[in-house]
Amino acid sequence: MTVTQSAPVTSGASTAGRRPATARGCHNPPPHPRPTGRDRYTISEVAEHTGLSAHTLRWYERIGLMPHVDRTHTGQRRFSNRDLDWLDLVAKLRLTAMPVADMVRYAELVRAGESTFAAREQLLTAHREDVRQRIAELRGTLDVLDYKIDIYGDARRASERC
Amino acid sequence: MTVTQSAPVTSGASTAGRRPATARGCHNPPPHPRPTGRDRYTISEVAEHTGLSAHTLRWYERIGLMPHVDRTHTGQRRFSNRDLDWLDLVAKLRLTAMPVADMVRYAELVRAGESTFAAREQLLTAHREDVRQRIAELRGTLDVLDYKIDIYGDARRASERC
DNA sequence: CTCTTGCCTGGAGTGCACTCGAAGTCTCTA
DNA sequence: TAGAGACTTCGAGTGCACTCCAGGCAAGAG
């Protein structure tokens, strides 16, 4: 299993969003205070760190969305910093509603080594186009929302006046 | 009890899956060449017009996402231009991955009359915030994609040179 | 040694947003 | 008047992305 890790995701901020139970508050806590000097994390540590459940992390591995995670001699998972980097990328892609199947495809390409650079580039480029278009759509909807909110606001203010 | 995930993810995928005909091309054709001078459309006309299936249109009505659609004396639906307007709005909101339940709530408010203006404004304002945040997230991901695509592009060009 | 905690697996269940099927009715054209 | 095709309802099925459960193993605390 070669080390052909995908390009590193060093841009280390703002993975925080969208977790179910926690972090419904307004302030953004530090996204991932990854303890320095460590390289082996239990599944629950990773769960806490990423906001994914342990179930989901196992499921990711099962469907091929995670590279092989290291194990202890008793079979427990020990995630590396590299694994966390990968999960950060997955989180980003998930935010863009990339289908899991596509992410799995990308993961396969990464596992397959350097010969797939072109294919990976192509996959990401196509997805980037999708994201751009999505942003445009969202902007369009924003206009509609602005318009309607204005109308309701006007009506409310008018009724407050009389 | 299902507010667990704020779910930007799922419906985006299904949205991408459907909508094959429209908006997949590069130019935006006039969104709905609604024939002028008419105000009664069969379900299949509306299906064609909106890109939704007839099944979905009936389902919308069943769950309260459509106002009462007019019927012929034999019980067949005849959609009005007003209905089409409503469906256009629903389509916009759907693009933003607003949960159907929220849209139904909005539809109920609309049905309830003018007394709900404030509530509607509030609902839309909250959703607008969501959309803005989503756009920001997408931008963040776009940066990551740019970064990675650059790396792959560099690698490819380098290997082409030697 | 027992208890608790954390982790393991495979498989079943959940929620959402459709999507389809069956069986029957109605409308339109020839 | 016959046949094609569009429409009706209700209920079941589908695909996705988790989410949970049962049953079991391993290690540390008391």
PDB file of N, CA, C and O in Angstrom, chain B residues 48-115:
ATOM      1  N   GLU B  48     -44.272  18.041 -17.031  1.00  0.00           N
ATOM      2  CA  GLU B  48     -43.319  18.406 -18.077  1.00  0.00           C
ATOM      3  C   GLU B  48     -42.708  19.772 -17.789  1.00  0.00           C
ATOM      4  O   GLU B  48     -41.501  19.985 -17.915  1.00  0.00           O
ATOM      5  N   HIS B  49     -43.561  20.659 -17.402  1.00  0.00           N
ATOM      6  CA  HIS B  49     -43.168  22.044 -17.180  1.00  0.00           C
ATOM      7  C   HIS B  49     -42.180  22.179 -16.026  1.00  0.00           C
ATOM      8  O   HIS B  49     -41.210  22.940 -16.093  1.00  0.00           O
ATOM      9  N   THR B  50     -42.432  21.453 -14.958  1.00  0.00           N
ATOM     10  CA  THR B  50     -41.616  21.628 -13.761  1.00  0.00           C
ATOM     11  C   THR B  50     -40.459  20.650 -13.688  1.00  0.00           C
ATOM     12  O   THR B  50     -39.532  20.854 -12.907  1.00  0.00           O
ATOM     13  N   GLY B  51     -40.543  19.570 -14.444  1.00  0.00           N
ATOM     14  CA  GLY B  51     -39.519  18.543 -14.310  1.00  0.00           C
ATOM     15  C   GLY B  51     -39.797  17.581 -13.173  1.00  0.00           C
ATOM     16  O   GLY B  51     -39.026  16.646 -12.952  1.00  0.00           O
ATOM     17  N   LEU B  52     -40.862  17.818 -12.447  1.00  0.00           N
ATOM     18  CA  LEU B  52     -41.272  16.859 -11.419  1.00  0.00           C
ATOM     19  C   LEU B  52     -42.118  15.774 -12.068  1.00  0.00           C
ATOM     20  O   LEU B  52     -42.721  16.007 -13.110  1.00  0.00           O
ATOM     21  N   SER B  53     -42.184  14.628 -11.450  1.00  0.00           N
ATOM     22  CA  SER B  53     -43.051  13.592 -11.992  1.00  0.00           C
ATOM     23  C   SER B  53     -44.477  13.819 -11.507  1.00  0.00           C
ATOM     24  O   SER B  53     -44.720  14.504 -10.502  1.00  0.00           O
ATOM     25  N   ALA B  54     -45.411  13.247 -12.236  1.00  0.00           N
ATOM     26  CA  ALA B  54     -46.810  13.358 -11.818  1.00  0.00           C
ATOM     27  C   ALA B  54     -46.987  12.752 -10.422  1.00  0.00           C
ATOM     28  O   ALA B  54     -47.723  13.291  -9.586  1.00  0.00           O
ATOM     29  N   HIS B  55     -46.282  11.665 -10.199  1.00  0.00           N
ATOM     30  CA  HIS B  55     -46.321  11.051  -8.868  1.00  0.00           C
ATOM     31  C   HIS B  55     -45.925  12.060  -7.794  1.00  0.00           C
ATOM     32  O   HIS B  55     -46.577  12.183  -6.764  1.00  0.00           O
ATOM     33  N   THR B  56     -44.846  12.755  -8.064  1.00  0.00           N
ATOM     34  CA  THR B  56     -44.347  13.703  -7.071  1.00  0.00           C
ATOM     35  C   THR B  56     -45.337  14.838  -6.852  1.00  0.00           C
ATOM     36  O   THR B  56     -45.550  15.277  -5.717  1.00  0.00           O
ATOM     37  N   LEU B  57     -45.963  15.280  -7.925  1.00  0.00           N
ATOM     38  CA  LEU B  57     -46.943  16.349  -7.771  1.00  0.00           C
ATOM     39  C   LEU B  57     -48.116  15.900  -6.898  1.00  0.00           C
ATOM     40  O   LEU B  57     -48.579  16.653  -6.037  1.00  0.00           O
ATOM     41  N   ARG B  58     -48.563  14.682  -7.102  1.00  0.00           N
ATOM     42  CA  ARG B  58     -49.660  14.181  -6.263  1.00  0.00           C
ATOM     43  C   ARG B  58     -49.198  14.042  -4.826  1.00  0.00           C
ATOM     44  O   ARG B  58     -49.928  14.350  -3.885  1.00  0.00           O
ATOM     45  N   TRP B  59     -47.970  13.594  -4.692  1.00  0.00           N
ATOM     46  CA  TRP B  59     -47.419  13.432  -3.347  1.00  0.00           C
ATOM     47  C   TRP B  59     -47.310  14.784  -2.642  1.00  0.00           C
ATOM     48  O   TRP B  59     -47.645  14.899  -1.455  1.00  0.00           O
ATOM     49  N   TYR B  60     -46.889  15.791  -3.356  1.00  0.00           N
ATOM     50  CA  TYR B  60     -46.831  17.137  -2.783  1.00  0.00           C
ATOM     51  C   TYR B  60     -48.199  17.534  -2.234  1.00  0.00           C
ATOM     52  O   TYR B  60     -48.319  18.111  -1.160  1.00  0.00           O
ATOM     53  N   GLU B  61     -49.226  17.258  -3.018  1.00  0.00           N
ATOM     54  CA  GLU B  61     -50.556  17.643  -2.585  1.00  0.00           C
ATOM     55  C   GLU B  61     -50.957  16.846  -1.346  1.00  0.00           C
ATOM     56  O   GLU B  61     -51.508  17.389  -0.395  1.00  0.00           O
ATOM     57  N   ARG B  62     -50.606  15.558  -1.359  1.00  0.00           N
ATOM     58  CA  ARG B  62     -50.999  14.686  -0.254  1.00  0.00           C
ATOM     59  C   ARG B  62     -50.398  15.164   1.060  1.00  0.00           C
ATOM     60  O   ARG B  62     -51.047  15.152   2.098  1.00  0.00           O
ATOM     61  N   ILE B  63     -49.148  15.573   1.000  1.00  0.00           N
ATOM     62  CA  ILE B  63     -48.479  15.957   2.244  1.00  0.00           C
ATOM     63  C   ILE B  63     -48.723  17.423   2.601  1.00  0.00           C
ATOM     64  O   ILE B  63     -48.198  17.903   3.595  1.00  0.00           O
ATOM     65  N   GLY B  64     -49.498  18.109   1.813  1.00  0.00           N
ATOM     66  CA  GLY B  64     -49.834  19.484   2.160  1.00  0.00           C
ATOM     67  C   GLY B  64     -48.845  20.512   1.643  1.00  0.00           C
ATOM     68  O   GLY B  64     -48.813  21.638   2.115  1.00  0.00           O
ATOM     69  N   LEU B  65     -48.061  20.126   0.702  1.00  0.00           N
ATOM     70  CA  LEU B  65     -47.092  21.070   0.148  1.00  0.00           C
ATOM     71  C   LEU B  65     -47.684  21.869  -1.014  1.00  0.00           C
ATOM     72  O   LEU B  65     -47.123  22.877  -1.421  1.00  0.00           O
ATOM     73  N   MET B  66     -48.817  21.425  -1.519  1.00  0.00           N
ATOM     74  CA  MET B  66     -49.538  22.190  -2.541  1.00  0.00           C
ATOM     75  C   MET B  66     -50.828  22.699  -1.920  1.00  0.00           C
ATOM     76  O   MET B  66     -51.442  21.997  -1.123  1.00  0.00           O
ATOM     77  N   PRO B  67     -51.225  23.911  -2.279  1.00  0.00           N
ATOM     78  CA  PRO B  67     -52.586  24.301  -1.909  1.00  0.00           C
ATOM     79  C   PRO B  67     -53.572  23.428  -2.680  1.00  0.00           C
ATOM     80  O   PRO B  67     -53.180  22.669  -3.561  1.00  0.00           O
ATOM     81  N   HIS B  68     -54.828  23.544  -2.320  1.00  0.00           N
ATOM     82  CA  HIS B  68     -55.832  22.751  -3.024  1.00  0.00           C
ATOM     83  C   HIS B  68     -55.733  22.998  -4.512  1.00  0.00           C
ATOM     84  O   HIS B  68     -55.829  24.137  -4.957  1.00  0.00           O
ATOM     85  N   VAL B  69     -55.591  21.926  -5.246  1.00  0.00           N
ATOM     86  CA  VAL B  69     -55.593  22.056  -6.692  1.00  0.00           C
ATOM     87  C   VAL B  69     -57.021  21.833  -7.172  1.00  0.00           C
ATOM     88  O   VAL B  69     -57.724  20.956  -6.672  1.00  0.00           O
ATOM     89  N   ASP B  70     -57.415  22.660  -8.095  1.00  0.00           N
ATOM     90  CA  ASP B  70     -58.755  22.561  -8.659  1.00  0.00           C
ATOM     91  C   ASP B  70     -58.951  21.210  -9.345  1.00  0.00           C
ATOM     92  O   ASP B  70     -57.974  20.577  -9.771  1.00  0.00           O
ATOM     93  N   ARG B  71     -60.198  20.771  -9.421  1.00  0.00           N
ATOM     94  CA  ARG B  71     -60.496  19.492 -10.058  1.00  0.00           C
ATOM     95  C   ARG B  71     -61.578  19.670 -11.119  1.00  0.00           C
ATOM     96  O   ARG B  71     -62.433  20.554 -11.002  1.00  0.00           O
ATOM     97  N   THR B  72     -61.543  18.782 -12.093  1.00  0.00           N
ATOM     98  CA  THR B  72     -62.662  18.720 -13.037  1.00  0.00           C
ATOM     99  C   THR B  72     -63.823  18.004 -12.344  1.00  0.00           C
ATOM    100  O   THR B  72     -63.664  17.456 -11.255  1.00  0.00           O
ATOM    101  N   HIS B  73     -64.949  17.970 -13.034  1.00  0.00           N
ATOM    102  CA  HIS B  73     -66.114  17.327 -12.402  1.00  0.00           C
ATOM    103  C   HIS B  73     -65.885  15.840 -12.215  1.00  0.00           C
ATOM    104  O   HIS B  73     -66.562  15.195 -11.431  1.00  0.00           O
ATOM    105  N   THR B  74     -64.891  15.306 -12.925  1.00  0.00           N
ATOM    106  CA  THR B  74     -64.596  13.882 -12.742  1.00  0.00           C
ATOM    107  C   THR B  74     -63.413  13.663 -11.811  1.00  0.00           C
ATOM    108  O   THR B  74     -62.945  12.540 -11.677  1.00  0.00           O
ATOM    109  N   GLY B  75     -62.930  14.691 -11.208  1.00  0.00           N
ATOM    110  CA  GLY B  75     -61.902  14.510 -10.175  1.00  0.00           C
ATOM    111  C   GLY B  75     -60.472  14.671 -10.658  1.00  0.00           C
ATOM    112  O   GLY B  75     -59.538  14.523  -9.866  1.00  0.00           O
ATOM    113  N   GLN B  76     -60.280  14.960 -11.931  1.00  0.00           N
ATOM    114  CA  GLN B  76     -58.898  15.156 -12.385  1.00  0.00           C
ATOM    115  C   GLN B  76     -58.410  16.550 -12.004  1.00  0.00           C
ATOM    116  O   GLN B  76     -59.158  17.508 -11.971  1.00  0.00           O
ATOM    117  N   ARG B  77     -57.116  16.605 -11.730  1.00  0.00           N
ATOM    118  CA  ARG B  77     -56.532  17.879 -11.312  1.00  0.00           C
ATOM    119  C   ARG B  77     -56.390  18.837 -12.488  1.00  0.00           C
ATOM    120  O   ARG B  77     -56.046  18.421 -13.596  1.00  0.00           O
ATOM    121  N   ARG B  78     -56.661  20.089 -12.205  1.00  0.00           N
ATOM    122  CA  ARG B  78     -56.357  21.138 -13.181  1.00  0.00           C
ATOM    123  C   ARG B  78     -55.588  22.222 -12.456  1.00  0.00           C
ATOM    124  O   ARG B  78     -56.134  22.922 -11.599  1.00  0.00           O
ATOM    125  N   PHE B  79     -54.301  22.326 -12.778  1.00  0.00           N
ATOM    126  CA  PHE B  79     -53.427  23.284 -12.090  1.00  0.00           C
ATOM    127  C   PHE B  79     -53.582  24.672 -12.689  1.00  0.00           C
ATOM    128  O   PHE B  79     -53.745  24.815 -13.911  1.00  0.00           O
ATOM    129  N   SER B  80     -53.503  25.681 -11.850  1.00  0.00           N
ATOM    130  CA  SER B  80     -53.613  27.069 -12.301  1.00  0.00           C
ATOM    131  C   SER B  80     -52.225  27.699 -12.389  1.00  0.00           C
ATOM    132  O   SER B  80     -51.232  27.136 -11.911  1.00  0.00           O
ATOM    133  N   ASN B  81     -52.176  28.872 -12.968  1.00  0.00           N
ATOM    134  CA  ASN B  81     -50.908  29.608 -13.010  1.00  0.00           C
ATOM    135  C   ASN B  81     -50.398  29.902 -11.600  1.00  0.00           C
ATOM    136  O   ASN B  81     -49.194  29.893 -11.348  1.00  0.00           O
ATOM    137  N   ARG B  82     -51.326  30.142 -10.706  1.00  0.00           N
ATOM    138  CA  ARG B  82     -50.943  30.372  -9.324  1.00  0.00           C
ATOM    139  C   ARG B  82     -50.229  29.128  -8.758  1.00  0.00           C
ATOM    140  O   ARG B  82     -49.237  29.232  -8.041  1.00  0.00           O
ATOM    141  N   ASP B  83     -50.764  27.978  -9.111  1.00  0.00           N
ATOM    142  CA  ASP B  83     -50.130  26.738  -8.669  1.00  0.00           C
ATOM    143  C   ASP B  83     -48.714  26.622  -9.238  1.00  0.00           C
ATOM    144  O   ASP B  83     -47.784  26.192  -8.553  1.00  0.00           O
ATOM    145  N   LEU B  84     -48.583  27.013 -10.491  1.00  0.00           N
ATOM    146  CA  LEU B  84     -47.245  26.951 -11.099  1.00  0.00           C
ATOM    147  C   LEU B  84     -46.292  27.907 -10.398  1.00  0.00           C
ATOM    148  O   LEU B  84     -45.118  27.579 -10.177  1.00  0.00           O
ATOM    149  N   ASP B  85     -46.782  29.077 -10.044  1.00  0.00           N
ATOM    150  CA  ASP B  85     -45.941  30.022  -9.303  1.00  0.00           C
ATOM    151  C   ASP B  85     -45.464  29.384  -8.001  1.00  0.00           C
ATOM    152  O   ASP B  85     -44.291  29.474  -7.629  1.00  0.00           O
ATOM    153  N   TRP B  86     -46.409  28.761  -7.337  1.00  0.00           N
ATOM    154  CA  TRP B  86     -46.066  28.120  -6.068  1.00  0.00           C
ATOM    155  C   TRP B  86     -44.998  27.044  -6.285  1.00  0.00           C
ATOM    156  O   TRP B  86     -44.030  26.936  -5.529  1.00  0.00           O
ATOM    157  N   LEU B  87     -45.180  26.279  -7.330  1.00  0.00           N
ATOM    158  CA  LEU B  87     -44.205  25.211  -7.606  1.00  0.00           C
ATOM    159  C   LEU B  87     -42.843  25.789  -7.947  1.00  0.00           C
ATOM    160  O   LEU B  87     -41.811  25.183  -7.635  1.00  0.00           O
ATOM    161  N   ASP B  88     -42.846  26.945  -8.579  1.00  0.00           N
ATOM    162  CA  ASP B  88     -41.556  27.589  -8.859  1.00  0.00           C
ATOM    163  C   ASP B  88     -40.850  27.940  -7.553  1.00  0.00           C
ATOM    164  O   ASP B  88     -39.640  27.737  -7.405  1.00  0.00           O
ATOM    165  N   LEU B  89     -41.624  28.464  -6.617  1.00  0.00           N
ATOM    166  CA  LEU B  89     -41.016  28.800  -5.326  1.00  0.00           C
ATOM    167  C   LEU B  89     -40.508  27.544  -4.630  1.00  0.00           C
ATOM    168  O   LEU B  89     -39.383  27.504  -4.111  1.00  0.00           O
ATOM    169  N   VAL B  90     -41.334  26.524  -4.650  1.00  0.00           N
ATOM    170  CA  VAL B  90     -40.928  25.269  -4.017  1.00  0.00           C
ATOM    171  C   VAL B  90     -39.632  24.758  -4.645  1.00  0.00           C
ATOM    172  O   VAL B  90     -38.727  24.290  -3.942  1.00  0.00           O
ATOM    173  N   ALA B  91     -39.544  24.865  -5.952  1.00  0.00           N
ATOM    174  CA  ALA B  91     -38.328  24.414  -6.630  1.00  0.00           C
ATOM    175  C   ALA B  91     -37.120  25.194  -6.130  1.00  0.00           C
ATOM    176  O   ALA B  91     -36.046  24.622  -5.884  1.00  0.00           O
ATOM    177  N   LYS B  92     -37.294  26.476  -5.973  1.00  0.00           N
ATOM    178  CA  LYS B  92     -36.193  27.298  -5.467  1.00  0.00           C
ATOM    179  C   LYS B  92     -35.779  26.838  -4.075  1.00  0.00           C
ATOM    180  O   LYS B  92     -34.588  26.674  -3.775  1.00  0.00           O
ATOM    181  N   LEU B  93     -36.763  26.657  -3.240  1.00  0.00           N
ATOM    182  CA  LEU B  93     -36.449  26.265  -1.866  1.00  0.00           C
ATOM    183  C   LEU B  93     -35.827  24.877  -1.833  1.00  0.00           C
ATOM    184  O   LEU B  93     -34.921  24.590  -1.051  1.00  0.00           O
ATOM    185  N   ARG B  94     -36.292  24.023  -2.716  1.00  0.00           N
ATOM    186  CA  ARG B  94     -35.748  22.682  -2.799  1.00  0.00           C
ATOM    187  C   ARG B  94     -34.280  22.722  -3.196  1.00  0.00           C
ATOM    188  O   ARG B  94     -33.465  21.927  -2.722  1.00  0.00           O
ATOM    189  N   LEU B  95     -33.942  23.635  -4.084  1.00  0.00           N
ATOM    190  CA  LEU B  95     -32.542  23.773  -4.490  1.00  0.00           C
ATOM    191  C   LEU B  95     -31.655  24.088  -3.293  1.00  0.00           C
ATOM    192  O   LEU B  95     -30.476  23.785  -3.286  1.00  0.00           O
ATOM    193  N   THR B  96     -32.225  24.747  -2.320  1.00  0.00           N
ATOM    194  CA  THR B  96     -31.431  25.086  -1.146  1.00  0.00           C
ATOM    195  C   THR B  96     -31.498  23.995  -0.099  1.00  0.00           C
ATOM    196  O   THR B  96     -31.087  24.202   1.029  1.00  0.00           O
ATOM    197  N   ALA B  97     -32.063  22.853  -0.479  1.00  0.00           N
ATOM    198  CA  ALA B  97     -32.138  21.720   0.443  1.00  0.00           C
ATOM    199  C   ALA B  97     -32.981  22.033   1.662  1.00  0.00           C
ATOM    200  O   ALA B  97     -32.742  21.496   2.734  1.00  0.00           O
ATOM    201  N   MET B  98     -33.940  22.914   1.510  1.00  0.00           N
ATOM    202  CA  MET B  98     -34.874  23.083   2.627  1.00  0.00           C
ATOM    203  C   MET B  98     -35.648  21.774   2.792  1.00  0.00           C
ATOM    204  O   MET B  98     -36.140  21.229   1.810  1.00  0.00           O
ATOM    205  N   PRO B  99     -35.721  21.273   4.012  1.00  0.00           N
ATOM    206  CA  PRO B  99     -36.463  20.028   4.211  1.00  0.00           C
ATOM    207  C   PRO B  99     -37.911  20.202   3.805  1.00  0.00           C
ATOM    208  O   PRO B  99     -38.498  21.284   4.000  1.00  0.00           O
ATOM    209  N   VAL B 100     -38.475  19.161   3.260  1.00  0.00           N
ATOM    210  CA  VAL B 100     -39.862  19.222   2.835  1.00  0.00           C
ATOM    211  C   VAL B 100     -40.768  19.602   4.002  1.00  0.00           C
ATOM    212  O   VAL B 100     -41.723  20.370   3.844  1.00  0.00           O
ATOM    213  N   ALA B 101     -40.442  19.117   5.169  1.00  0.00           N
ATOM    214  CA  ALA B 101     -41.272  19.438   6.331  1.00  0.00           C
ATOM    215  C   ALA B 101     -41.342  20.948   6.547  1.00  0.00           C
ATOM    216  O   ALA B 101     -42.399  21.484   6.889  1.00  0.00           O
ATOM    217  N   ASP B 102     -40.231  21.632   6.347  1.00  0.00           N
ATOM    218  CA  ASP B 102     -40.233  23.085   6.521  1.00  0.00           C
ATOM    219  C   ASP B 102     -41.072  23.761   5.452  1.00  0.00           C
ATOM    220  O   ASP B 102     -41.764  24.753   5.713  1.00  0.00           O
ATOM    221  N   MET B 103     -40.980  23.225   4.257  1.00  0.00           N
ATOM    222  CA  MET B 103     -41.788  23.817   3.193  1.00  0.00           C
ATOM    223  C   MET B 103     -43.264  23.607   3.486  1.00  0.00           C
ATOM    224  O   MET B 103     -44.090  24.506   3.233  1.00  0.00           O
ATOM    225  N   VAL B 104     -43.602  22.456   4.021  1.00  0.00           N
ATOM    226  CA  VAL B 104     -44.991  22.208   4.378  1.00  0.00           C
ATOM    227  C   VAL B 104     -45.431  23.200   5.452  1.00  0.00           C
ATOM    228  O   VAL B 104     -46.532  23.755   5.385  1.00  0.00           O
ATOM    229  N   ARG B 105     -44.567  23.422   6.388  1.00  0.00           N
ATOM    230  CA  ARG B 105     -44.889  24.405   7.436  1.00  0.00           C
ATOM    231  C   ARG B 105     -45.156  25.776   6.811  1.00  0.00           C
ATOM    232  O   ARG B 105     -46.111  26.460   7.166  1.00  0.00           O
ATOM    233  N   TYR B 106     -44.322  26.160   5.906  1.00  0.00           N
ATOM    234  CA  TYR B 106     -44.522  27.443   5.227  1.00  0.00           C
ATOM    235  C   TYR B 106     -45.851  27.440   4.474  1.00  0.00           C
ATOM    236  O   TYR B 106     -46.615  28.411   4.539  1.00  0.00           O
ATOM    237  N   ALA B 107     -46.131  26.354   3.793  1.00  0.00           N
ATOM    238  CA  ALA B 107     -47.383  26.263   3.043  1.00  0.00           C
ATOM    239  C   ALA B 107     -48.578  26.406   3.980  1.00  0.00           C
ATOM    240  O   ALA B 107     -49.572  27.061   3.650  1.00  0.00           O
ATOM    241  N   GLU B 108     -48.473  25.817   5.158  1.00  0.00           N
ATOM    242  CA  GLU B 108     -49.559  25.940   6.138  1.00  0.00           C
ATOM    243  C   GLU B 108     -49.747  27.393   6.545  1.00  0.00           C
ATOM    244  O   GLU B 108     -50.876  27.868   6.672  1.00  0.00           O
ATOM    245  N   LEU B 109     -48.646  28.064   6.739  1.00  0.00           N
ATOM    246  CA  LEU B 109     -48.731  29.476   7.118  1.00  0.00           C
ATOM    247  C   LEU B 109     -49.427  30.276   6.015  1.00  0.00           C
ATOM    248  O   LEU B 109     -50.254  31.146   6.288  1.00  0.00           O
ATOM    249  N   VAL B 110     -49.045  29.978   4.791  1.00  0.00           N
ATOM    250  CA  VAL B 110     -49.661  30.691   3.672  1.00  0.00           C
ATOM    251  C   VAL B 110     -51.165  30.441   3.671  1.00  0.00           C
ATOM    252  O   VAL B 110     -51.967  31.367   3.522  1.00  0.00           O
ATOM    253  N   ARG B 111     -51.541  29.198   3.863  1.00  0.00           N
ATOM    254  CA  ARG B 111     -52.963  28.872   3.878  1.00  0.00           C
ATOM    255  C   ARG B 111     -53.689  29.573   5.022  1.00  0.00           C
ATOM    256  O   ARG B 111     -54.857  29.901   4.906  1.00  0.00           O
ATOM    257  N   ALA B 112     -52.970  29.784   6.098  1.00  0.00           N
ATOM    258  CA  ALA B 112     -53.626  30.344   7.289  1.00  0.00           C
ATOM    259  C   ALA B 112     -53.939  31.834   7.131  1.00  0.00           C
ATOM    260  O   ALA B 112     -54.618  32.406   7.975  1.00  0.00           O
ATOM    261  N   GLY B 113     -53.425  32.467   6.094  1.00  0.00           N
ATOM    262  CA  GLY B 113     -53.811  33.844   5.836  1.00  0.00           C
ATOM    263  C   GLY B 113     -52.814  34.883   6.317  1.00  0.00           C
ATOM    264  O   GLY B 113     -51.713  34.557   6.753  1.00  0.00           O
ATOM    265  N   GLU B 114     -53.252  36.107   6.254  1.00  0.00           N
ATOM    266  CA  GLU B 114     -52.349  37.229   6.466  1.00  0.00           C
ATOM    267  C   GLU B 114     -51.815  37.315   7.887  1.00  0.00           C
ATOM    268  O   GLU B 114     -50.795  37.944   8.125  1.00  0.00           O
ATOM    269  N   SER B 115     -52.517  36.693   8.803  1.00  0.00           N
ATOM    270  CA  SER B 115     -52.074  36.805  10.197  1.00  0.00           C
ATOM    271  C   SER B 115     -50.714  36.144  10.411  1.00  0.00           C
ATOM    272  O   SER B 115     -50.091  36.344  11.450  1.00  0.00           O
TER     273      SER B 115
END
